[in-house]
Amino acid sequence: MIVGNGEIAEAEAGIIDAADFVVRFNDCRSYDTGGRRTDAVAVCNTGRPAKAMLGSLEWRAHPGVVSAGEIWSVRDPEKFAAMRAPLAVSHPELDDFCDDYTDEFSAFCVDTDKAHIVIGKSVHEAVDASLSAFAPAPYVVPSSGMIVIAEVLNTYAEAEVTLAGFGHSGWEWHPFAAERQLVDSYIAAGRLTRLGGETPVSSSQGA
């Protein structure tokens, strides 16, 4: 079960908690309304989100973060280091976007006895290639949610993978329209399902 930060029906919390493995994102905004089981927390390990989480006692003490056995860093340090110079030209306002905090998340995991998984750049680049079929407008990076979907489909090929709380909207430099189309193509191919078959619309997906 991959649980984004968009809208989740109250009745679906129990279904999420009954899953064998639940992935949430960043500050676990889906926690409580979207159930409580949390096996992995996928984090943006670069830029302002990473700095905010690591510097937050509330994040470190969040019951979802505490109960998770794994932290997944969705941004390959080598990939984002290579993006710094081009972004300085195309998006100078994102001057701290590639600041890397992977080592700090590794230290957090050592301190809290969690596994730390860094999703490799090959996954990111495969997502870019898949999204290109839907002619997205220029974007900076795929959303964390899309990277995690790709990682789960690659790593757990035989698993039944279900999405909840994916509104496919949020930060302007994620290709959300193309991501929705890509996810719908995976659903049509039988690789994914949406919980309840819904396609919630939310501005707070943020994954």
mmCIF file with all atom_site columns, C-alpha atoms in Angstrom:
data_model
loop_
_atom_site.group_PDB
_atom_site.id
_atom_site.type_symbol
_atom_site.label_atom_id
_atom_site.label_alt_id
_atom_site.label_comp_id
_atom_site.label_asym_id
_atom_site.label_entity_id
_atom_site.label_seq_id
_atom_site.pdbx_PDB_ins_code
_atom_site.Cartn_x
_atom_site.Cartn_y
_atom_site.Cartn_z
_atom_site.occupancy
_atom_site.B_iso_or_equiv
_atom_site.pdbx_formal_charge
_atom_site.auth_seq_id
_atom_site.auth_comp_id
_atom_site.auth_asym_id
_atom_site.auth_atom_id
_atom_site.pdbx_PDB_model_num
ATOM 1   C CA . MET A 1 1   ? 0.000   0.000   0.000   1.00 0.00 ? 1   MET A CA 1
ATOM 2   C CA . ILE A 1 2   ? 1.474   3.353   -1.090  1.00 0.00 ? 2   ILE A CA 1
ATOM 3   C CA . VAL A 1 3   ? -0.271  6.170   0.749   1.00 0.00 ? 3   VAL A CA 1
ATOM 4   C CA . GLY A 1 4   ? 0.096   9.707   -0.564  1.00 0.00 ? 4   GLY A CA 1
ATOM 5   C CA . ASN A 1 5   ? -0.818  12.901  1.220   1.00 0.00 ? 5   ASN A CA 1
ATOM 6   C CA . GLY A 1 6   ? -4.041  13.548  -0.692  1.00 0.00 ? 6   GLY A CA 1
ATOM 7   C CA . GLU A 1 7   ? -7.618  12.863  0.372   1.00 0.00 ? 7   GLU A CA 1
ATOM 8   C CA . ILE A 1 8   ? -8.458  9.456   1.812   1.00 0.00 ? 8   ILE A CA 1
ATOM 9   C CA . ALA A 1 9   ? -11.971 8.299   2.696   1.00 0.00 ? 9   ALA A CA 1
ATOM 10  C CA . GLU A 1 10  ? -12.401 7.596   6.403   1.00 0.00 ? 10  GLU A CA 1
ATOM 11  C CA . ALA A 1 11  ? -13.662 4.100   5.662   1.00 0.00 ? 11  ALA A CA 1
ATOM 12  C CA . GLU A 1 12  ? -10.392 3.219   3.934   1.00 0.00 ? 12  GLU A CA 1
ATOM 13  C CA . ALA A 1 13  ? -8.155  3.548   7.010   1.00 0.00 ? 13  ALA A CA 1
ATOM 14  C CA . GLY A 1 14  ? -8.813  -0.021  8.090   1.00 0.00 ? 14  GLY A CA 1
ATOM 15  C CA . ILE A 1 15  ? -8.028  -1.360  4.629   1.00 0.00 ? 15  ILE A CA 1
ATOM 16  C CA . ILE A 1 16  ? -4.696  0.472   4.667   1.00 0.00 ? 16  ILE A CA 1
ATOM 17  C CA . ASP A 1 17  ? -3.834  -0.837  8.126   1.00 0.00 ? 17  ASP A CA 1
ATOM 18  C CA . ALA A 1 18  ? -4.612  -4.395  6.989   1.00 0.00 ? 18  ALA A CA 1
ATOM 19  C CA . ALA A 1 19  ? -1.994  -4.261  4.221   1.00 0.00 ? 19  ALA A CA 1
ATOM 20  C CA . ASP A 1 20  ? 1.221   -6.254  4.542   1.00 0.00 ? 20  ASP A CA 1
ATOM 21  C CA . PHE A 1 21  ? 3.424   -3.213  3.936   1.00 0.00 ? 21  PHE A CA 1
ATOM 22  C CA . VAL A 1 22  ? 2.547   0.493   4.026   1.00 0.00 ? 22  VAL A CA 1
ATOM 23  C CA . VAL A 1 23  ? 4.674   3.322   2.624   1.00 0.00 ? 23  VAL A CA 1
ATOM 24  C CA . ARG A 1 24  ? 3.938   6.920   3.636   1.00 0.00 ? 24  ARG A CA 1
ATOM 25  C CA . PHE A 1 25  ? 5.672   10.147  2.683   1.00 0.00 ? 25  PHE A CA 1
ATOM 26  C CA . ASN A 1 26  ? 7.732   12.842  4.410   1.00 0.00 ? 26  ASN A CA 1
ATOM 27  C CA . ASP A 1 27  ? 5.730   14.185  7.356   1.00 0.00 ? 27  ASP A CA 1
ATOM 28  C CA . CYS A 1 28  ? 3.167   11.332  7.166   1.00 0.00 ? 28  CYS A CA 1
ATOM 29  C CA . ARG A 1 29  ? 0.189   13.650  6.724   1.00 0.00 ? 29  ARG A CA 1
ATOM 30  C CA . SER A 1 30  ? -1.898  10.588  5.844   1.00 0.00 ? 30  SER A CA 1
ATOM 31  C CA . TYR A 1 31  ? -1.413  9.158   9.347   1.00 0.00 ? 31  TYR A CA 1
ATOM 32  C CA . ASP A 1 32  ? -4.628  8.691   11.374  1.00 0.00 ? 32  ASP A CA 1
ATOM 33  C CA . THR A 1 33  ? -7.130  9.618   8.638   1.00 0.00 ? 33  THR A CA 1
ATOM 34  C CA . GLY A 1 34  ? -5.409  7.127   6.351   1.00 0.00 ? 34  GLY A CA 1
ATOM 35  C CA . GLY A 1 35  ? -4.709  4.511   8.984   1.00 0.00 ? 35  GLY A CA 1
ATOM 36  C CA . ARG A 1 36  ? -1.661  4.168   11.186  1.00 0.00 ? 36  ARG A CA 1
ATOM 37  C CA . ARG A 1 37  ? 0.376   1.249   9.945   1.00 0.00 ? 37  ARG A CA 1
ATOM 38  C CA . THR A 1 38  ? 3.673   2.607   8.611   1.00 0.00 ? 38  THR A CA 1
ATOM 39  C CA . ASP A 1 39  ? 6.450   0.267   7.499   1.00 0.00 ? 39  ASP A CA 1
ATOM 40  C CA . ALA A 1 40  ? 8.458   2.756   5.455   1.00 0.00 ? 40  ALA A CA 1
ATOM 41  C CA . VAL A 1 41  ? 8.596   6.534   5.191   1.00 0.00 ? 41  VAL A CA 1
ATOM 42  C CA . ALA A 1 42  ? 9.746   7.845   1.816   1.00 0.00 ? 42  ALA A CA 1
ATOM 43  C CA . VAL A 1 43  ? 11.500  11.189  2.211   1.00 0.00 ? 43  VAL A CA 1
ATOM 44  C CA . CYS A 1 44  ? 12.776  13.956  -0.024  1.00 0.00 ? 44  CYS A CA 1
ATOM 45  C CA . ASN A 1 45  ? 16.413  13.778  1.068   1.00 0.00 ? 45  ASN A CA 1
ATOM 46  C CA . THR A 1 46  ? 17.497  17.002  -0.623  1.00 0.00 ? 46  THR A CA 1
ATOM 47  C CA . GLY A 1 47  ? 16.639  20.660  -0.233  1.00 0.00 ? 47  GLY A CA 1
ATOM 48  C CA . ARG A 1 48  ? 14.235  22.353  2.134   1.00 0.00 ? 48  ARG A CA 1
ATOM 49  C CA . PRO A 1 49  ? 11.982  19.357  2.890   1.00 0.00 ? 49  PRO A CA 1
ATOM 50  C CA . ALA A 1 50  ? 14.975  17.301  4.032   1.00 0.00 ? 50  ALA A CA 1
ATOM 51  C CA . LYS A 1 51  ? 16.381  20.116  6.148   1.00 0.00 ? 51  LYS A CA 1
ATOM 52  C CA . ALA A 1 52  ? 12.976  20.748  7.741   1.00 0.00 ? 52  ALA A CA 1
ATOM 53  C CA . MET A 1 53  ? 12.379  17.099  8.635   1.00 0.00 ? 53  MET A CA 1
ATOM 54  C CA . LEU A 1 54  ? 15.821  16.484  10.072  1.00 0.00 ? 54  LEU A CA 1
ATOM 55  C CA . GLY A 1 55  ? 15.632  19.668  12.121  1.00 0.00 ? 55  GLY A CA 1
ATOM 56  C CA . SER A 1 56  ? 12.188  18.875  13.514  1.00 0.00 ? 56  SER A CA 1
ATOM 57  C CA . LEU A 1 57  ? 11.792  17.117  16.844  1.00 0.00 ? 57  LEU A CA 1
ATOM 58  C CA . GLU A 1 58  ? 8.123   16.647  15.939  1.00 0.00 ? 58  GLU A CA 1
ATOM 59  C CA . TRP A 1 59  ? 9.078   14.739  12.774  1.00 0.00 ? 59  TRP A CA 1
ATOM 60  C CA . ARG A 1 60  ? 11.548  12.552  14.629  1.00 0.00 ? 60  ARG A CA 1
ATOM 61  C CA . ALA A 1 61  ? 8.908   11.758  17.264  1.00 0.00 ? 61  ALA A CA 1
ATOM 62  C CA . HIS A 1 62  ? 6.001   11.285  14.844  1.00 0.00 ? 62  HIS A CA 1
ATOM 63  C CA . PRO A 1 63  ? 4.399   7.891   15.536  1.00 0.00 ? 63  PRO A CA 1
ATOM 64  C CA . GLY A 1 64  ? 4.529   6.988   11.849  1.00 0.00 ? 64  GLY A CA 1
ATOM 65  C CA . VAL A 1 65  ? 8.235   7.751   11.639  1.00 0.00 ? 65  VAL A CA 1
ATOM 66  C CA . VAL A 1 66  ? 8.914   6.008   14.953  1.00 0.00 ? 66  VAL A CA 1
ATOM 67  C CA . SER A 1 67  ? 7.094   2.821   13.929  1.00 0.00 ? 67  SER A CA 1
ATOM 68  C CA . ALA A 1 68  ? 8.604   2.616   10.443  1.00 0.00 ? 68  ALA A CA 1
ATOM 69  C CA . GLY A 1 69  ? 11.372  0.062   10.029  1.00 0.00 ? 69  GLY A CA 1
ATOM 70  C CA . GLU A 1 70  ? 12.698  1.738   6.898   1.00 0.00 ? 70  GLU A CA 1
ATOM 71  C CA . ILE A 1 71  ? 13.406  5.224   5.583   1.00 0.00 ? 71  ILE A CA 1
ATOM 72  C CA . TRP A 1 72  ? 13.493  5.497   1.777   1.00 0.00 ? 72  TRP A CA 1
ATOM 73  C CA . SER A 1 73  ? 15.450  8.420   0.354   1.00 0.00 ? 73  SER A CA 1
ATOM 74  C CA . VAL A 1 74  ? 13.891  9.082   -3.052  1.00 0.00 ? 74  VAL A CA 1
ATOM 75  C CA . ARG A 1 75  ? 16.669  11.276  -4.499  1.00 0.00 ? 75  ARG A CA 1
ATOM 76  C CA . ASP A 1 76  ? 19.937  9.712   -5.621  1.00 0.00 ? 76  ASP A CA 1
ATOM 77  C CA . PRO A 1 77  ? 22.766  12.019  -4.445  1.00 0.00 ? 77  PRO A CA 1
ATOM 78  C CA . GLU A 1 78  ? 24.780  11.542  -7.643  1.00 0.00 ? 78  GLU A CA 1
ATOM 79  C CA . LYS A 1 79  ? 21.764  12.365  -9.818  1.00 0.00 ? 79  LYS A CA 1
ATOM 80  C CA . PHE A 1 80  ? 20.969  15.544  -7.902  1.00 0.00 ? 80  PHE A CA 1
ATOM 81  C CA . ALA A 1 81  ? 24.589  16.686  -7.778  1.00 0.00 ? 81  ALA A CA 1
ATOM 82  C CA . ALA A 1 82  ? 24.614  16.534  -11.570 1.00 0.00 ? 82  ALA A CA 1
ATOM 83  C CA . MET A 1 83  ? 21.389  18.583  -11.712 1.00 0.00 ? 83  MET A CA 1
ATOM 84  C CA . ARG A 1 84  ? 22.773  21.494  -9.693  1.00 0.00 ? 84  ARG A CA 1
ATOM 85  C CA . ALA A 1 85  ? 24.505  23.397  -12.511 1.00 0.00 ? 85  ALA A CA 1
ATOM 86  C CA . PRO A 1 86  ? 21.672  23.109  -15.071 1.00 0.00 ? 86  PRO A CA 1
ATOM 87  C CA . LEU A 1 87  ? 19.104  24.131  -12.441 1.00 0.00 ? 87  LEU A CA 1
ATOM 88  C CA . ALA A 1 88  ? 21.175  27.179  -11.531 1.00 0.00 ? 88  ALA A CA 1
ATOM 89  C CA . VAL A 1 89  ? 20.509  28.384  -15.084 1.00 0.00 ? 89  VAL A CA 1
ATOM 90  C CA . SER A 1 90  ? 16.924  27.206  -15.614 1.00 0.00 ? 90  SER A CA 1
ATOM 91  C CA . HIS A 1 91  ? 15.567  27.667  -12.077 1.00 0.00 ? 91  HIS A CA 1
ATOM 92  C CA . PRO A 1 92  ? 17.917  29.952  -10.088 1.00 0.00 ? 92  PRO A CA 1
ATOM 93  C CA . GLU A 1 93  ? 15.277  30.252  -7.363  1.00 0.00 ? 93  GLU A CA 1
ATOM 94  C CA . LEU A 1 94  ? 15.867  26.569  -6.540  1.00 0.00 ? 94  LEU A CA 1
ATOM 95  C CA . ASP A 1 95  ? 19.402  27.263  -5.348  1.00 0.00 ? 95  ASP A CA 1
ATOM 96  C CA . ASP A 1 96  ? 19.142  24.823  -2.415  1.00 0.00 ? 96  ASP A CA 1
ATOM 97  C CA . PHE A 1 97  ? 17.076  22.173  -4.205  1.00 0.00 ? 97  PHE A CA 1
ATOM 98  C CA . CYS A 1 98  ? 20.058  19.840  -4.680  1.00 0.00 ? 98  CYS A CA 1
ATOM 99  C CA . ASP A 1 99  ? 21.546  20.272  -1.207  1.00 0.00 ? 99  ASP A CA 1
ATOM 100 C CA . ASP A 1 100 ? 22.040  16.670  -0.128  1.00 0.00 ? 100 ASP A CA 1
ATOM 101 C CA . TYR A 1 101 ? 21.079  15.326  3.302   1.00 0.00 ? 101 TYR A CA 1
ATOM 102 C CA . THR A 1 102 ? 21.381  11.607  2.555   1.00 0.00 ? 102 THR A CA 1
ATOM 103 C CA . ASP A 1 103 ? 24.167  11.123  5.100   1.00 0.00 ? 103 ASP A CA 1
ATOM 104 C CA . GLU A 1 104 ? 22.080  12.805  7.779   1.00 0.00 ? 104 GLU A CA 1
ATOM 105 C CA . PHE A 1 105 ? 19.176  10.444  7.081   1.00 0.00 ? 105 PHE A CA 1
ATOM 106 C CA . SER A 1 106 ? 21.613  7.524   7.252   1.00 0.00 ? 106 SER A CA 1
ATOM 107 C CA . ALA A 1 107 ? 22.781  8.726   10.668  1.00 0.00 ? 107 ALA A CA 1
ATOM 108 C CA . PHE A 1 108 ? 19.171  9.090   11.817  1.00 0.00 ? 108 PHE A CA 1
ATOM 109 C CA . CYS A 1 109 ? 18.509  5.499   10.739  1.00 0.00 ? 109 CYS A CA 1
ATOM 110 C CA . VAL A 1 110 ? 21.568  4.225   12.590  1.00 0.00 ? 110 VAL A CA 1
ATOM 111 C CA . ASP A 1 111 ? 20.450  6.065   15.729  1.00 0.00 ? 111 ASP A CA 1
ATOM 112 C CA . THR A 1 112 ? 16.898  4.700   15.506  1.00 0.00 ? 112 THR A CA 1
ATOM 113 C CA . ASP A 1 113 ? 17.690  1.185   14.270  1.00 0.00 ? 113 ASP A CA 1
ATOM 114 C CA . LYS A 1 114 ? 16.019  1.585   10.886  1.00 0.00 ? 114 LYS A CA 1
ATOM 115 C CA . ALA A 1 115 ? 17.084  0.428   7.436   1.00 0.00 ? 115 ALA A CA 1
ATOM 116 C CA . HIS A 1 116 ? 17.970  3.224   5.004   1.00 0.00 ? 116 HIS A CA 1
ATOM 117 C CA . ILE A 1 117 ? 17.214  2.631   1.334   1.00 0.00 ? 117 ILE A CA 1
ATOM 118 C CA . VAL A 1 118 ? 18.399  5.153   -1.263  1.00 0.00 ? 118 VAL A CA 1
ATOM 119 C CA . ILE A 1 119 ? 16.427  4.782   -4.492  1.00 0.00 ? 119 ILE A CA 1
ATOM 120 C CA . GLY A 1 120 ? 18.947  4.770   -7.316  1.00 0.00 ? 120 GLY A CA 1
ATOM 121 C CA . LYS A 1 121 ? 19.134  7.190   -10.204 1.00 0.00 ? 121 LYS A CA 1
ATOM 122 C CA . SER A 1 122 ? 18.261  4.397   -12.659 1.00 0.00 ? 122 SER A CA 1
ATOM 123 C CA . VAL A 1 123 ? 14.735  4.377   -11.210 1.00 0.00 ? 123 VAL A CA 1
ATOM 124 C CA . HIS A 1 124 ? 14.448  8.161   -11.569 1.00 0.00 ? 124 HIS A CA 1
ATOM 125 C CA . GLU A 1 125 ? 15.697  8.005   -15.162 1.00 0.00 ? 125 GLU A CA 1
ATOM 126 C CA . ALA A 1 126 ? 13.325  5.149   -16.022 1.00 0.00 ? 126 ALA A CA 1
ATOM 127 C CA . VAL A 1 127 ? 10.421  7.228   -14.676 1.00 0.00 ? 127 VAL A CA 1
ATOM 128 C CA . ASP A 1 128 ? 11.531  10.178  -16.816 1.00 0.00 ? 128 ASP A CA 1
ATOM 129 C CA . ALA A 1 129 ? 11.582  7.887   -19.855 1.00 0.00 ? 129 ALA A CA 1
ATOM 130 C CA . SER A 1 130 ? 8.119   6.493   -19.080 1.00 0.00 ? 130 SER A CA 1
ATOM 131 C CA . LEU A 1 131 ? 6.673   9.976   -18.534 1.00 0.00 ? 131 LEU A CA 1
ATOM 132 C CA . SER A 1 132 ? 8.043   11.162  -21.875 1.00 0.00 ? 132 SER A CA 1
ATOM 133 C CA . ALA A 1 133 ? 5.383   9.070   -23.635 1.00 0.00 ? 133 ALA A CA 1
ATOM 134 C CA . PHE A 1 134 ? 2.778   11.509  -22.300 1.00 0.00 ? 134 PHE A CA 1
ATOM 135 C CA . ALA A 1 135 ? 4.531   14.671  -23.537 1.00 0.00 ? 135 ALA A CA 1
ATOM 136 C CA . PRO A 1 136 ? 4.738   16.446  -20.172 1.00 0.00 ? 136 PRO A CA 1
ATOM 137 C CA . ALA A 1 137 ? 5.362   20.171  -20.012 1.00 0.00 ? 137 ALA A CA 1
ATOM 138 C CA . PRO A 1 138 ? 8.898   21.036  -18.858 1.00 0.00 ? 138 PRO A CA 1
ATOM 139 C CA . TYR A 1 139 ? 9.401   19.884  -15.278 1.00 0.00 ? 139 TYR A CA 1
ATOM 140 C CA . VAL A 1 140 ? 12.199  19.601  -12.726 1.00 0.00 ? 140 VAL A CA 1
ATOM 141 C CA . VAL A 1 141 ? 11.738  16.111  -11.262 1.00 0.00 ? 141 VAL A CA 1
ATOM 142 C CA . PRO A 1 142 ? 9.020   13.483  -10.947 1.00 0.00 ? 142 PRO A CA 1
ATOM 143 C CA . SER A 1 143 ? 7.168   13.501  -7.631  1.00 0.00 ? 143 SER A CA 1
ATOM 144 C CA . SER A 1 144 ? 8.330   11.328  -4.762  1.00 0.00 ? 144 SER A CA 1
ATOM 145 C CA . GLY A 1 145 ? 5.126   9.368   -5.177  1.00 0.00 ? 145 GLY A CA 1
ATOM 146 C CA . MET A 1 146 ? 5.969   8.446   -8.763  1.00 0.00 ? 146 MET A CA 1
ATOM 147 C CA . ILE A 1 147 ? 9.515   7.435   -7.819  1.00 0.00 ? 147 ILE A CA 1
ATOM 148 C CA . VAL A 1 148 ? 8.211   5.212   -5.031  1.00 0.00 ? 148 VAL A CA 1
ATOM 149 C CA . ILE A 1 149 ? 5.622   3.606   -7.316  1.00 0.00 ? 149 ILE A CA 1
ATOM 150 C CA . ALA A 1 150 ? 8.414   2.719   -9.760  1.00 0.00 ? 150 ALA A CA 1
ATOM 151 C CA . GLU A 1 151 ? 10.653  1.388   -6.984  1.00 0.00 ? 151 GLU A CA 1
ATOM 152 C CA . VAL A 1 152 ? 7.867   -0.788  -5.570  1.00 0.00 ? 152 VAL A CA 1
ATOM 153 C CA . LEU A 1 153 ? 6.876   -2.162  -8.975  1.00 0.00 ? 153 LEU A CA 1
ATOM 154 C CA . ASN A 1 154 ? 10.525  -2.981  -9.682  1.00 0.00 ? 154 ASN A CA 1
ATOM 155 C CA . THR A 1 155 ? 11.358  -4.462  -6.284  1.00 0.00 ? 155 THR A CA 1
ATOM 156 C CA . TYR A 1 156 ? 8.098   -6.257  -5.491  1.00 0.00 ? 156 TYR A CA 1
ATOM 157 C CA . ALA A 1 157 ? 7.070   -7.386  -8.957  1.00 0.00 ? 157 ALA A CA 1
ATOM 158 C CA . GLU A 1 158 ? 4.742   -10.100 -7.669  1.00 0.00 ? 158 GLU A CA 1
ATOM 159 C CA . ALA A 1 159 ? 3.016   -7.956  -5.030  1.00 0.00 ? 159 ALA A CA 1
ATOM 160 C CA . GLU A 1 160 ? -0.472  -6.514  -5.239  1.00 0.00 ? 160 GLU A CA 1
ATOM 161 C CA . VAL A 1 161 ? 0.247   -2.781  -5.145  1.00 0.00 ? 161 VAL A CA 1
ATOM 162 C CA . THR A 1 162 ? -2.511  -0.368  -4.186  1.00 0.00 ? 162 THR A CA 1
ATOM 163 C CA . LEU A 1 163 ? -2.461  3.437   -4.093  1.00 0.00 ? 163 LEU A CA 1
ATOM 164 C CA . ALA A 1 164 ? -4.391  5.677   -1.721  1.00 0.00 ? 164 ALA A CA 1
ATOM 165 C CA . GLY A 1 165 ? -4.306  9.451   -1.310  1.00 0.00 ? 165 GLY A CA 1
ATOM 166 C CA . PHE A 1 166 ? -2.877  10.247  -4.724  1.00 0.00 ? 166 PHE A CA 1
ATOM 167 C CA . GLY A 1 167 ? -4.425  13.433  -6.075  1.00 0.00 ? 167 GLY A CA 1
ATOM 168 C CA . HIS A 1 168 ? -1.671  14.036  -8.649  1.00 0.00 ? 168 HIS A CA 1
ATOM 169 C CA . SER A 1 169 ? -1.441  17.729  -7.841  1.00 0.00 ? 169 SER A CA 1
ATOM 170 C CA . GLY A 1 170 ? 0.884   19.940  -5.860  1.00 0.00 ? 170 GLY A CA 1
ATOM 171 C CA . TRP A 1 171 ? 4.271   21.515  -6.576  1.00 0.00 ? 171 TRP A CA 1
ATOM 172 C CA . GLU A 1 172 ? 4.273   23.237  -9.966  1.00 0.00 ? 172 GLU A CA 1
ATOM 173 C CA . TRP A 1 173 ? 7.533   21.634  -11.135 1.00 0.00 ? 173 TRP A CA 1
ATOM 174 C CA . HIS A 1 174 ? 6.320   18.035  -10.843 1.00 0.00 ? 174 HIS A CA 1
ATOM 175 C CA . PRO A 1 175 ? 4.698   16.619  -14.031 1.00 0.00 ? 175 PRO A CA 1
ATOM 176 C CA . PHE A 1 176 ? 1.444   15.668  -12.324 1.00 0.00 ? 176 PHE A CA 1
ATOM 177 C CA . ALA A 1 177 ? -0.755  15.435  -15.441 1.00 0.00 ? 177 ALA A CA 1
ATOM 178 C CA . ALA A 1 178 ? 1.669   13.002  -17.083 1.00 0.00 ? 178 ALA A CA 1
ATOM 179 C CA . GLU A 1 179 ? 2.053   11.093  -13.807 1.00 0.00 ? 179 GLU A CA 1
ATOM 180 C CA . ARG A 1 180 ? -1.702  10.583  -13.613 1.00 0.00 ? 180 ARG A CA 1
ATOM 181 C CA . GLN A 1 181 ? -1.669  9.220   -17.167 1.00 0.00 ? 181 GLN A CA 1
ATOM 182 C CA . LEU A 1 182 ? 1.262   6.926   -16.388 1.00 0.00 ? 182 LEU A CA 1
ATOM 183 C CA . VAL A 1 183 ? -0.425  5.601   -13.244 1.00 0.00 ? 183 VAL A CA 1
ATOM 184 C CA . ASP A 1 184 ? -3.653  5.057   -15.184 1.00 0.00 ? 184 ASP A CA 1
ATOM 185 C CA . SER A 1 185 ? -1.677  3.062   -17.763 1.00 0.00 ? 185 SER A CA 1
ATOM 186 C CA . TYR A 1 186 ? -0.265  0.862   -14.984 1.00 0.00 ? 186 TYR A CA 1
ATOM 187 C CA . ILE A 1 187 ? -3.787  0.348   -13.628 1.00 0.00 ? 187 ILE A CA 1
ATOM 188 C CA . ALA A 1 188 ? -5.068  -0.577  -17.091 1.00 0.00 ? 188 ALA A CA 1
ATOM 189 C CA . ALA A 1 189 ? -2.226  -3.093  -17.381 1.00 0.00 ? 189 ALA A CA 1
ATOM 190 C CA . GLY A 1 190 ? -3.146  -4.650  -14.034 1.00 0.00 ? 190 GLY A CA 1
ATOM 191 C CA . ARG A 1 191 ? 0.049   -3.581  -12.265 1.00 0.00 ? 191 ARG A CA 1
ATOM 192 C CA . LEU A 1 192 ? -1.625  -1.198  -9.798  1.00 0.00 ? 192 LEU A CA 1
ATOM 193 C CA . THR A 1 193 ? -5.004  -0.486  -8.272  1.00 0.00 ? 193 THR A CA 1
ATOM 194 C CA . ARG A 1 194 ? -6.422  2.591   -6.572  1.00 0.00 ? 194 ARG A CA 1
ATOM 195 C CA . LEU A 1 195 ? -8.072  2.014   -3.229  1.00 0.00 ? 195 LEU A CA 1
ATOM 196 C CA . GLY A 1 196 ? -11.808 2.129   -3.803  1.00 0.00 ? 196 GLY A CA 1
ATOM 197 C CA . GLY A 1 197 ? -11.168 2.789   -7.487  1.00 0.00 ? 197 GLY A CA 1
ATOM 198 C CA . GLU A 1 198 ? -11.213 6.499   -6.711  1.00 0.00 ? 198 GLU A CA 1
ATOM 199 C CA . THR A 1 199 ? -9.183  9.275   -8.264  1.00 0.00 ? 199 THR A CA 1
ATOM 200 C CA . PRO A 1 200 ? -9.184  11.911  -5.511  1.00 0.00 ? 200 PRO A CA 1
ATOM 201 C CA . VAL A 1 201 ? -8.410  15.492  -6.391  1.00 0.00 ? 201 VAL A CA 1
ATOM 202 C CA . SER A 1 202 ? -6.379  17.347  -3.790  1.00 0.00 ? 202 SER A CA 1
ATOM 203 C CA . SER A 1 203 ? -3.910  20.210  -3.790  1.00 0.00 ? 203 SER A CA 1
ATOM 204 C CA . SER A 1 204 ? -2.094  18.708  -0.830  1.00 0.00 ? 204 SER A CA 1
ATOM 205 C CA . GLN A 1 205 ? -0.814  15.445  -2.278  1.00 0.00 ? 205 GLN A CA 1
ATOM 206 C CA . GLY A 1 206 ? 2.727   16.677  -1.885  1.00 0.00 ? 206 GLY A CA 1
ATOM 207 C CA . ALA A 1 207 ? 4.317   13.320  -2.424  1.00 0.00 ? 207 ALA A CA 1
#
